[in-house]
Amino acid sequence: MIDFTGKVAMVTGGSRGIGLSIATRLYQLGCSLAILDVDEAGAQQAAGGLSGKGQAIGLGADVSSAAQVETAVAAAEQQLGPIDILVNNAGLTRDGLLIRMSEGDWDLVLDVNLKGPFLMTKLVGRNMMKRRAGRIVNVASVVGITGNAGQANYAASKAGLIGFTKAVAKELASRGVLLNAVAPGFIDTEMTRSLPETARQALLTQIPLQRLGQPDDVASAVVFLASDLASYITGQVLVVDGGMVM
């Protein structure tokens, strides 16, 4: 059984959806936990809703701001101790056809989805390197592998995150820090629930397992990559999509 007792985890974008599922699983397996979200009240509410032996705190920060990231990480490590597991989950979409996409929508998606993991990994990874131990898991997307019409900014950010994962994994491996990514497919979240039923059925025809994934399916993959079971795995992308892009 996986046991993270004594470990400290930080999950960005952890107040709801996939991020909250990841945070909850890590906490249930023994981690002390910092939930980091641009919605500070949401992060605090999510942390307060967890019950168990470990400590859970909620912190507010925009992951695309170096100053806010530094403040949040310092606060987490002051209250919980050095971070052993970092999950870069924070992300957003601003969909639209390329010809109609604004520069602001392009910049926002790249800043949060790609610059955010850069800032978080640079700061937390430096401390992990000093201790010669650590796990970093980036939440990418199958869209970063296949592309998707109407999501040029999102696909570029997630493809960039996959490349970032592989490059930085090579840099940190000699210091005992393992870096991997998960690439979810269509997951049953608020976004997919808002789709018309015809659109949901159309999605299912693309998935060999004939169901949408659950946030906990992604959380299970993250837990595995953060655990000692994955101690000889780094620089990899674990696709969690029900077989959609096999």
PDB file of C-alpha atoms in Angstrom:
ATOM      1  CA  MET A   1       0.000   0.000   0.000  1.00  0.00           C
ATOM      2  CA  ILE A   2       1.215   3.499  -0.805  1.00  0.00           C
ATOM      3  CA  ASP A   3       1.940   5.513   2.326  1.00  0.00           C
ATOM      4  CA  PHE A   4       2.998   9.165   2.173  1.00  0.00           C
ATOM      5  CA  THR A   5       3.152   9.653   5.938  1.00  0.00           C
ATOM      6  CA  GLY A   6       5.723  12.324   6.734  1.00  0.00           C
ATOM      7  CA  LYS A   7       5.668  13.761   3.194  1.00  0.00           C
ATOM      8  CA  VAL A   8       4.603  17.280   2.270  1.00  0.00           C
ATOM      9  CA  ALA A   9       2.683  17.838  -0.961  1.00  0.00           C
ATOM     10  CA  MET A  10       1.646  20.973  -2.810  1.00  0.00           C
ATOM     11  CA  VAL A  11      -1.086  20.894  -5.474  1.00  0.00           C
ATOM     12  CA  THR A  12      -1.726  23.930  -7.642  1.00  0.00           C
ATOM     13  CA  GLY A  13      -5.248  24.550  -8.874  1.00  0.00           C
ATOM     14  CA  GLY A  14      -6.359  22.234  -6.099  1.00  0.00           C
ATOM     15  CA  SER A  15      -9.630  23.795  -4.999  1.00  0.00           C
ATOM     16  CA  ARG A  16     -11.897  21.822  -7.329  1.00  0.00           C
ATOM     17  CA  GLY A  17     -12.131  19.230 -10.092  1.00  0.00           C
ATOM     18  CA  ILE A  18      -9.095  17.137 -10.910  1.00  0.00           C
ATOM     19  CA  GLY A  19      -6.860  19.192  -8.608  1.00  0.00           C
ATOM     20  CA  LEU A  20      -9.087  18.630  -5.597  1.00  0.00           C
ATOM     21  CA  SER A  21      -9.244  14.907  -6.309  1.00  0.00           C
ATOM     22  CA  ILE A  22      -5.443  14.746  -6.475  1.00  0.00           C
ATOM     23  CA  ALA A  23      -5.078  16.771  -3.283  1.00  0.00           C
ATOM     24  CA  THR A  24      -7.623  14.622  -1.449  1.00  0.00           C
ATOM     25  CA  ARG A  25      -5.919  11.361  -2.419  1.00  0.00           C
ATOM     26  CA  LEU A  26      -2.469  12.593  -1.391  1.00  0.00           C
ATOM     27  CA  TYR A  27      -3.876  13.765   1.929  1.00  0.00           C
ATOM     28  CA  GLN A  28      -5.713  10.504   2.546  1.00  0.00           C
ATOM     29  CA  LEU A  29      -2.465   8.620   1.964  1.00  0.00           C
ATOM     30  CA  GLY A  30      -0.682  10.577   4.682  1.00  0.00           C
ATOM     31  CA  CYS A  31       0.666  13.772   3.152  1.00  0.00           C
ATOM     32  CA  SER A  32       0.617  17.099   4.863  1.00  0.00           C
ATOM     33  CA  LEU A  33      -0.916  19.233   2.158  1.00  0.00           C
ATOM     34  CA  ALA A  34      -0.836  22.722   0.707  1.00  0.00           C
ATOM     35  CA  ILE A  35      -3.574  23.547  -1.776  1.00  0.00           C
ATOM     36  CA  LEU A  36      -2.564  26.507  -3.924  1.00  0.00           C
ATOM     37  CA  ASP A  37      -5.166  28.282  -6.023  1.00  0.00           C
ATOM     38  CA  VAL A  38      -5.796  31.712  -7.495  1.00  0.00           C
ATOM     39  CA  ASP A  39      -9.071  31.486  -5.545  1.00  0.00           C
ATOM     40  CA  GLU A  40      -7.656  31.736  -2.021  1.00  0.00           C
ATOM     41  CA  ALA A  41     -11.045  31.328  -0.346  1.00  0.00           C
ATOM     42  CA  GLY A  42     -11.687  28.230  -2.447  1.00  0.00           C
ATOM     43  CA  ALA A  43      -8.291  26.783  -1.515  1.00  0.00           C
ATOM     44  CA  GLN A  44      -8.935  27.380   2.166  1.00  0.00           C
ATOM     45  CA  GLN A  45     -12.408  25.876   1.922  1.00  0.00           C
ATOM     46  CA  ALA A  46     -11.054  22.799   0.141  1.00  0.00           C
ATOM     47  CA  ALA A  47      -8.314  22.340   2.741  1.00  0.00           C
ATOM     48  CA  GLY A  48     -10.793  22.835   5.559  1.00  0.00           C
ATOM     49  CA  GLY A  49     -13.045  20.155   4.114  1.00  0.00           C
ATOM     50  CA  LEU A  50     -10.380  17.471   4.525  1.00  0.00           C
ATOM     51  CA  SER A  51     -10.379  15.406   7.681  1.00  0.00           C
ATOM     52  CA  GLY A  52      -7.503  13.222   8.801  1.00  0.00           C
ATOM     53  CA  LYS A  53      -4.287  13.118  10.756  1.00  0.00           C
ATOM     54  CA  GLY A  54      -2.204  15.450   8.613  1.00  0.00           C
ATOM     55  CA  GLN A  55      -2.272  19.191   8.309  1.00  0.00           C
ATOM     56  CA  ALA A  56      -3.919  20.806   5.284  1.00  0.00           C
ATOM     57  CA  ILE A  57      -3.682  24.485   4.390  1.00  0.00           C
ATOM     58  CA  GLY A  58      -5.075  26.615   1.571  1.00  0.00           C
ATOM     59  CA  LEU A  59      -3.043  29.376  -0.033  1.00  0.00           C
ATOM     60  CA  GLY A  60      -3.837  31.950  -2.702  1.00  0.00           C
ATOM     61  CA  ALA A  61      -1.512  32.716  -5.594  1.00  0.00           C
ATOM     62  CA  ASP A  62      -1.452  33.338  -9.321  1.00  0.00           C
ATOM     63  CA  VAL A  63       1.054  30.734 -10.528  1.00  0.00           C
ATOM     64  CA  SER A  64       2.103  32.989 -13.413  1.00  0.00           C
ATOM     65  CA  SER A  65       3.455  35.563 -10.920  1.00  0.00           C
ATOM     66  CA  ALA A  66       6.966  34.844  -9.651  1.00  0.00           C
ATOM     67  CA  ALA A  67       6.459  37.033  -6.586  1.00  0.00           C
ATOM     68  CA  GLN A  68       3.210  35.323  -5.605  1.00  0.00           C
ATOM     69  CA  VAL A  69       4.703  31.869  -6.157  1.00  0.00           C
ATOM     70  CA  GLU A  70       7.685  32.699  -3.941  1.00  0.00           C
ATOM     71  CA  THR A  71       5.412  33.997  -1.174  1.00  0.00           C
ATOM     72  CA  ALA A  72       3.122  30.957  -1.320  1.00  0.00           C
ATOM     73  CA  VAL A  73       5.917  28.385  -1.360  1.00  0.00           C
ATOM     74  CA  ALA A  74       7.666  30.118   1.540  1.00  0.00           C
ATOM     75  CA  ALA A  75       4.416  30.118   3.537  1.00  0.00           C
ATOM     76  CA  ALA A  76       3.797  26.434   2.805  1.00  0.00           C
ATOM     77  CA  GLU A  77       7.295  25.369   3.799  1.00  0.00           C
ATOM     78  CA  GLN A  78       7.189  27.504   6.937  1.00  0.00           C
ATOM     79  CA  GLN A  79       3.960  25.850   8.076  1.00  0.00           C
ATOM     80  CA  LEU A  80       4.443  22.303   6.788  1.00  0.00           C
ATOM     81  CA  GLY A  81       8.129  21.796   6.059  1.00  0.00           C
ATOM     82  CA  PRO A  82      10.034  21.176   2.810  1.00  0.00           C
ATOM     83  CA  ILE A  83       7.888  20.126  -0.148  1.00  0.00           C
ATOM     84  CA  ASP A  84       8.439  16.512  -1.213  1.00  0.00           C
ATOM     85  CA  ILE A  85       5.730  16.269  -3.883  1.00  0.00           C
ATOM     86  CA  LEU A  86       4.703  19.046  -6.272  1.00  0.00           C
ATOM     87  CA  VAL A  87       1.729  18.646  -8.599  1.00  0.00           C
ATOM     88  CA  ASN A  88       1.468  21.362 -11.248  1.00  0.00           C
ATOM     89  CA  ASN A  89      -2.237  21.119 -12.006  1.00  0.00           C
ATOM     90  CA  ALA A  90      -3.374  24.748 -12.333  1.00  0.00           C
ATOM     91  CA  GLY A  91      -4.647  25.493 -15.810  1.00  0.00           C
ATOM     92  CA  LEU A  92      -7.352  27.198 -17.811  1.00  0.00           C
ATOM     93  CA  THR A  93      -8.821  27.442 -21.290  1.00  0.00           C
ATOM     94  CA  ARG A  94      -9.784  30.333 -23.532  1.00  0.00           C
ATOM     95  CA  ASP A  95     -10.994  28.502 -26.613  1.00  0.00           C
ATOM     96  CA  GLY A  96     -11.519  29.966 -30.048  1.00  0.00           C
ATOM     97  CA  LEU A  97     -10.466  29.537 -33.637  1.00  0.00           C
ATOM     98  CA  LEU A  98      -6.970  30.855 -34.268  1.00  0.00           C
ATOM     99  CA  ILE A  99      -8.109  33.544 -36.686  1.00  0.00           C
ATOM    100  CA  ARG A 100     -10.374  34.994 -33.988  1.00  0.00           C
ATOM    101  CA  MET A 101      -8.135  34.380 -30.967  1.00  0.00           C
ATOM    102  CA  SER A 102      -6.984  37.507 -29.171  1.00  0.00           C
ATOM    103  CA  GLU A 103      -3.409  38.048 -28.106  1.00  0.00           C
ATOM    104  CA  GLY A 104      -4.686  38.339 -24.536  1.00  0.00           C
ATOM    105  CA  ASP A 105      -6.317  34.905 -24.633  1.00  0.00           C
ATOM    106  CA  TRP A 106      -3.132  33.403 -26.064  1.00  0.00           C
ATOM    107  CA  ASP A 107      -0.929  35.020 -23.421  1.00  0.00           C
ATOM    108  CA  LEU A 108      -3.202  34.157 -20.496  1.00  0.00           C
ATOM    109  CA  VAL A 109      -3.352  30.446 -21.333  1.00  0.00           C
ATOM    110  CA  LEU A 110       0.402  30.185 -21.913  1.00  0.00           C
ATOM    111  CA  ASP A 111       1.169  32.165 -18.766  1.00  0.00           C
ATOM    112  CA  VAL A 112      -0.926  29.986 -16.456  1.00  0.00           C
ATOM    113  CA  ASN A 113      -0.520  26.590 -18.130  1.00  0.00           C
ATOM    114  CA  LEU A 114       3.166  26.763 -19.023  1.00  0.00           C
ATOM    115  CA  LYS A 115       4.853  29.663 -17.249  1.00  0.00           C
ATOM    116  CA  GLY A 116       3.157  28.579 -14.013  1.00  0.00           C
ATOM    117  CA  PRO A 117       4.795  25.126 -13.965  1.00  0.00           C
ATOM    118  CA  PHE A 118       8.104  26.754 -14.953  1.00  0.00           C
ATOM    119  CA  LEU A 119       8.014  29.092 -11.958  1.00  0.00           C
ATOM    120  CA  MET A 120       6.785  26.430  -9.527  1.00  0.00           C
ATOM    121  CA  THR A 121       9.264  23.793 -10.692  1.00  0.00           C
ATOM    122  CA  LYS A 122      12.200  26.194 -10.702  1.00  0.00           C
ATOM    123  CA  LEU A 123      11.562  27.246  -7.115  1.00  0.00           C
ATOM    124  CA  VAL A 124      10.449  23.970  -5.538  1.00  0.00           C
ATOM    125  CA  GLY A 125      12.840  21.916  -7.666  1.00  0.00           C
ATOM    126  CA  ARG A 126      15.813  23.922  -6.402  1.00  0.00           C
ATOM    127  CA  ASN A 127      14.988  22.957  -2.840  1.00  0.00           C
ATOM    128  CA  MET A 128      14.415  19.321  -3.825  1.00  0.00           C
ATOM    129  CA  MET A 129      17.806  19.219  -5.524  1.00  0.00           C
ATOM    130  CA  LYS A 130      19.476  20.359  -2.316  1.00  0.00           C
ATOM    131  CA  ARG A 131      17.840  17.442  -0.473  1.00  0.00           C
ATOM    132  CA  ARG A 132      18.466  15.077  -3.404  1.00  0.00           C
ATOM    133  CA  ALA A 133      14.892  13.839  -3.345  1.00  0.00           C
ATOM    134  CA  GLY A 134      11.523  14.865  -4.723  1.00  0.00           C
ATOM    135  CA  ARG A 135       8.669  14.123  -7.087  1.00  0.00           C
ATOM    136  CA  ILE A 136       7.112  16.569  -9.532  1.00  0.00           C
ATOM    137  CA  VAL A 137       4.056  15.642 -11.594  1.00  0.00           C
ATOM    138  CA  ASN A 138       2.726  17.945 -14.303  1.00  0.00           C
ATOM    139  CA  VAL A 139      -0.886  17.693 -15.446  1.00  0.00           C
ATOM    140  CA  ALA A 140      -0.803  18.001 -19.235  1.00  0.00           C
ATOM    141  CA  SER A 141      -3.545  16.840 -21.642  1.00  0.00           C
ATOM    142  CA  VAL A 142      -4.045  14.527 -24.598  1.00  0.00           C
ATOM    143  CA  VAL A 143      -4.694  17.732 -26.538  1.00  0.00           C
ATOM    144  CA  GLY A 144      -0.977  18.447 -26.141  1.00  0.00           C
ATOM    145  CA  ILE A 145      -0.346  15.206 -28.071  1.00  0.00           C
ATOM    146  CA  THR A 146      -3.107  15.264 -30.685  1.00  0.00           C
ATOM    147  CA  GLY A 147      -3.998  18.939 -31.030  1.00  0.00           C
ATOM    148  CA  ASN A 148      -7.608  20.115 -31.140  1.00  0.00           C
ATOM    149  CA  ALA A 149      -9.362  22.616 -33.386  1.00  0.00           C
ATOM    150  CA  GLY A 150     -10.334  25.718 -31.469  1.00  0.00           C
ATOM    151  CA  GLN A 151      -7.673  25.186 -28.818  1.00  0.00           C
ATOM    152  CA  ALA A 152      -4.430  26.353 -30.407  1.00  0.00           C
ATOM    153  CA  ASN A 153      -3.401  28.170 -27.219  1.00  0.00           C
ATOM    154  CA  TYR A 154      -4.346  25.307 -24.885  1.00  0.00           C
ATOM    155  CA  ALA A 155      -2.767  22.630 -27.105  1.00  0.00           C
ATOM    156  CA  ALA A 156       0.426  24.660 -27.409  1.00  0.00           C
ATOM    157  CA  SER A 157       0.612  25.124 -23.641  1.00  0.00           C
ATOM    158  CA  LYS A 158       0.139  21.426 -22.941  1.00  0.00           C
ATOM    159  CA  ALA A 159       2.523  20.308 -25.689  1.00  0.00           C
ATOM    160  CA  GLY A 160       5.027  22.755 -24.225  1.00  0.00           C
ATOM    161  CA  LEU A 161       4.445  21.282 -20.770  1.00  0.00           C
ATOM    162  CA  ILE A 162       5.227  17.808 -22.084  1.00  0.00           C
ATOM    163  CA  GLY A 163       8.477  19.066 -23.623  1.00  0.00           C
ATOM    164  CA  PHE A 164       9.269  20.943 -20.427  1.00  0.00           C
ATOM    165  CA  THR A 165       8.719  17.762 -18.421  1.00  0.00           C
ATOM    166  CA  LYS A 166      11.151  15.751 -20.528  1.00  0.00           C
ATOM    167  CA  ALA A 167      13.837  18.444 -20.578  1.00  0.00           C
ATOM    168  CA  VAL A 168      13.760  19.194 -16.858  1.00  0.00           C
ATOM    169  CA  ALA A 169      13.588  15.496 -15.965  1.00  0.00           C
ATOM    170  CA  LYS A 170      16.991  15.133 -17.630  1.00  0.00           C
ATOM    171  CA  GLU A 171      18.357  18.059 -15.635  1.00  0.00           C
ATOM    172  CA  LEU A 172      17.111  16.911 -12.227  1.00  0.00           C
ATOM    173  CA  ALA A 173      17.564  13.135 -12.440  1.00  0.00           C
ATOM    174  CA  SER A 174      21.149  13.121 -11.147  1.00  0.00           C
ATOM    175  CA  ARG A 175      19.918  14.922  -8.009  1.00  0.00           C
ATOM    176  CA  GLY A 176      17.274  12.315  -7.203  1.00  0.00           C
ATOM    177  CA  VAL A 177      14.312  14.434  -8.364  1.00  0.00           C
ATOM    178  CA  LEU A 178      11.864  12.647 -10.656  1.00  0.00           C
ATOM    179  CA  LEU A 179       9.652  14.606 -13.048  1.00  0.00           C
ATOM    180  CA  ASN A 180       6.747  13.086 -14.982  1.00  0.00           C
ATOM    181  CA  ALA A 181       3.447  14.137 -16.517  1.00  0.00           C
ATOM    182  CA  VAL A 182      -0.069  12.773 -16.783  1.00  0.00           C
ATOM    183  CA  ALA A 183      -2.144  13.544 -19.864  1.00  0.00           C
ATOM    184  CA  PRO A 184      -5.868  13.258 -19.131  1.00  0.00           C
ATOM    185  CA  GLY A 185      -8.413  12.751 -21.883  1.00  0.00           C
ATOM    186  CA  PHE A 186     -12.066  13.676 -21.468  1.00  0.00           C
ATOM    187  CA  ILE A 187     -12.762  13.773 -17.724  1.00  0.00           C
ATOM    188  CA  ASP A 188     -16.161  14.159 -16.068  1.00  0.00           C
ATOM    189  CA  THR A 189     -15.780  17.679 -14.688  1.00  0.00           C
ATOM    190  CA  GLU A 190     -17.835  20.876 -14.734  1.00  0.00           C
ATOM    191  CA  MET A 191     -16.610  21.615 -18.249  1.00  0.00           C
ATOM    192  CA  THR A 192     -17.764  18.319 -19.782  1.00  0.00           C
ATOM    193  CA  ARG A 193     -20.996  18.316 -17.770  1.00  0.00           C
ATOM    194  CA  SER A 194     -21.960  21.606 -19.413  1.00  0.00           C
ATOM    195  CA  LEU A 195     -21.826  20.044 -22.875  1.00  0.00           C
ATOM    196  CA  PRO A 196     -25.078  19.166 -24.660  1.00  0.00           C
ATOM    197  CA  GLU A 197     -25.965  15.478 -24.403  1.00  0.00           C
ATOM    198  CA  THR A 198     -25.367  15.004 -28.127  1.00  0.00           C
ATOM    199  CA  ALA A 199     -21.840  16.346 -27.729  1.00  0.00           C
ATOM    200  CA  ARG A 200     -21.184  14.053 -24.743  1.00  0.00           C
ATOM    201  CA  GLN A 201     -22.362  11.051 -26.741  1.00  0.00           C
ATOM    202  CA  ALA A 202     -20.103  12.053 -29.614  1.00  0.00           C
ATOM    203  CA  LEU A 203     -17.157  12.110 -27.204  1.00  0.00           C
ATOM    204  CA  LEU A 204     -17.956   8.609 -25.995  1.00  0.00           C
ATOM    205  CA  THR A 205     -17.684   7.245 -29.528  1.00  0.00           C
ATOM    206  CA  GLN A 206     -13.992   8.254 -29.497  1.00  0.00           C
ATOM    207  CA  ILE A 207     -13.229   6.401 -26.251  1.00  0.00           C
ATOM    208  CA  PRO A 208     -12.729   2.615 -26.415  1.00  0.00           C
ATOM    209  CA  LEU A 209     -13.689   2.207 -22.734  1.00  0.00           C
ATOM    210  CA  GLN A 210     -16.972   3.988 -23.577  1.00  0.00           C
ATOM    211  CA  ARG A 211     -17.037   6.295 -20.578  1.00  0.00           C
ATOM    212  CA  LEU A 212     -15.649   9.623 -19.524  1.00  0.00           C
ATOM    213  CA  GLY A 213     -12.828   9.469 -17.031  1.00  0.00           C
ATOM    214  CA  GLN A 214     -13.334  10.459 -13.430  1.00  0.00           C
ATOM    215  CA  PRO A 215     -11.099  12.941 -11.601  1.00  0.00           C
ATOM    216  CA  ASP A 216     -10.025  10.077  -9.364  1.00  0.00           C
ATOM    217  CA  ASP A 217      -8.692   8.196 -12.408  1.00  0.00           C
ATOM    218  CA  VAL A 218      -6.220  11.034 -12.921  1.00  0.00           C
ATOM    219  CA  ALA A 219      -5.490  11.216  -9.195  1.00  0.00           C
ATOM    220  CA  SER A 220      -4.565   7.518  -9.179  1.00  0.00           C
ATOM    221  CA  ALA A 221      -2.000   8.088 -11.926  1.00  0.00           C
ATOM    222  CA  VAL A 222      -0.519  11.062 -10.060  1.00  0.00           C
ATOM    223  CA  VAL A 223      -0.328   9.092  -6.817  1.00  0.00           C
ATOM    224  CA  PHE A 224       1.535   6.291  -8.605  1.00  0.00           C
ATOM    225  CA  LEU A 225       4.074   8.651 -10.159  1.00  0.00           C
ATOM    226  CA  ALA A 226       4.603  10.407  -6.824  1.00  0.00           C
ATOM    227  CA  SER A 227       5.182   7.147  -4.972  1.00  0.00           C
ATOM    228  CA  ASP A 228       8.145   4.833  -4.519  1.00  0.00           C
ATOM    229  CA  LEU A 229       6.469   2.431  -6.963  1.00  0.00           C
ATOM    230  CA  ALA A 230       7.651   4.812  -9.691  1.00  0.00           C
ATOM    231  CA  SER A 231      11.202   5.228  -8.380  1.00  0.00           C
ATOM    232  CA  TYR A 232      12.727   4.221 -11.742  1.00  0.00           C
ATOM    233  CA  ILE A 233      10.413   6.341 -13.905  1.00  0.00           C
ATOM    234  CA  THR A 234      11.200   9.878 -15.000  1.00  0.00           C
ATOM    235  CA  GLY A 235      10.548  12.047 -18.040  1.00  0.00           C
ATOM    236  CA  GLN A 236       7.445  10.068 -18.990  1.00  0.00           C
ATOM    237  CA  VAL A 237       3.894  10.999 -19.978  1.00  0.00           C
ATOM    238  CA  LEU A 238       1.191   8.705 -18.605  1.00  0.00           C
ATOM    239  CA  VAL A 239      -1.936   9.064 -20.729  1.00  0.00           C
ATOM    240  CA  VAL A 240      -5.218   8.661 -18.833  1.00  0.00           C
ATOM    241  CA  ASP A 241      -7.847   8.701 -21.555  1.00  0.00           C
ATOM    242  CA  GLY A 242      -9.686   5.377 -21.724  1.00  0.00           C
ATOM    243  CA  GLY A 243      -7.692   4.430 -24.820  1.00  0.00           C
ATOM    244  CA  MET A 244      -8.737   7.423 -26.909  1.00  0.00           C
ATOM    245  CA  VAL A 245      -5.321   8.164 -28.431  1.00  0.00           C
ATOM    246  CA  MET A 246      -3.697   4.746 -28.275  1.00  0.00           C
TER     247      MET A 246
END
